[in-house]
Coordinates of C-alpha atoms in Angstrom, one line a residue:
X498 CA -17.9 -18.5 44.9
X499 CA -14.1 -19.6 43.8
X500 CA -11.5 -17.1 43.7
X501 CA -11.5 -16.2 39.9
X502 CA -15.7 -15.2 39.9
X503 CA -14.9 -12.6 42.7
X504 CA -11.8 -11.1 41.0
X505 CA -14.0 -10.9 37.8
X506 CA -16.8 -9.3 39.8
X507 CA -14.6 -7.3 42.0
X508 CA -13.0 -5.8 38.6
X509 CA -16.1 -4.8 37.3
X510 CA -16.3 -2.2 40.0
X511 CA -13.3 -0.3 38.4
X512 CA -13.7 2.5 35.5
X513 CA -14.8 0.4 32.3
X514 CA -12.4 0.8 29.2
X515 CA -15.2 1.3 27.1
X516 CA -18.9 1.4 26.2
X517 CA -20.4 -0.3 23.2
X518 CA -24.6 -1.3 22.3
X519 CA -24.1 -4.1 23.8
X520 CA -21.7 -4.2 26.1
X521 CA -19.6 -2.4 28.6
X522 CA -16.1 -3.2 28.2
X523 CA -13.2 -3.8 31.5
X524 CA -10.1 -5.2 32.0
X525 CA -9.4 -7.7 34.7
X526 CA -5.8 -9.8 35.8
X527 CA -7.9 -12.8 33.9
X528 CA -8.2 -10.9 30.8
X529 CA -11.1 -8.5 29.2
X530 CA -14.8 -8.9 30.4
X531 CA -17.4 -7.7 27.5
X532 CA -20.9 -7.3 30.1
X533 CA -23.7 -8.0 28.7
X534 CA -25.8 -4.0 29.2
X535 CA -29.7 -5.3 28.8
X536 CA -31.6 -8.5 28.5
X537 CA -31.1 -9.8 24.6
X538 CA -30.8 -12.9 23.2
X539 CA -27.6 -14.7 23.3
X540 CA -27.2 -15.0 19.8
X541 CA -27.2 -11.0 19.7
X542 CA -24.9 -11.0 21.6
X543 CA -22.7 -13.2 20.4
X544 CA -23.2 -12.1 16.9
X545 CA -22.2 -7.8 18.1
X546 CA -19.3 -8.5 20.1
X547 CA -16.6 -9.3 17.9
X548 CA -17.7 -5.9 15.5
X549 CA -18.0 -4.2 19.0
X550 CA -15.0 -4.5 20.2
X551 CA -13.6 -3.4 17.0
X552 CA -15.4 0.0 17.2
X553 CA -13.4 0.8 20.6
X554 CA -10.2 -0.3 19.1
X555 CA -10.1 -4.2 20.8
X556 CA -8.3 -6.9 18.5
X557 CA -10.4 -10.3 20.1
X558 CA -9.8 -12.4 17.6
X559 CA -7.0 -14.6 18.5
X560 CA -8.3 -14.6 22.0
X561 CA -10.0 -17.6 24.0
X562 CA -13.4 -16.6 24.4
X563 CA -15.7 -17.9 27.4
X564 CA -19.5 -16.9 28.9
X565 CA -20.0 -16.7 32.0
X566 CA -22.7 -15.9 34.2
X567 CA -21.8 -14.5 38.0
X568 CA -24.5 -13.0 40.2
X569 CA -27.0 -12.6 37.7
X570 CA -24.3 -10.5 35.2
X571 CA -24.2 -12.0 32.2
X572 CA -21.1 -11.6 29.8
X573 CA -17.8 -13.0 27.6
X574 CA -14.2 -13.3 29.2
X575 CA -11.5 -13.3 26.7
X576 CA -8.0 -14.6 27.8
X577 CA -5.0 -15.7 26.0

């Protein structure tokens, strides 16, 4: 695994910033992880997390978004 997937995985042992429906939110050096909580369809997801991130106060919207999928965790990575 390349050094970025184990600094994502190895942030998403710290305290999460936040917990939505869908997601559990964390920071990283990279930029903000949304995880995916359950096994849903992609398009829910990707549908819930922009509202999502509102509710716990998160401005995504002018932010690169990318999914990933490390060690069976599914979620987005958003990065400037």
């Amino acid at each position: 695994m390349d050094p970025t997937c184990n600094l994502i995985i190895d942030s998403l042992k710290e305290e999460p910033i936040g917990e939505t429906d869908h997601f559990i939110w964390f920071i990283t050096d990279i930029g903000i992880v949304a995880l995916f909580k359950r096994e849903e369809t992609f398009e829910t997801y990707n549908l819930n997390v922009e509202i999502e991130a509102n509710n716990i106060a998160l401005d995504i919207t002018k932010e690169e978004k990318e999914y990933l999928k490390i060690k069976e965790k599914q979620f987005f990575l958003f990065y400037s």
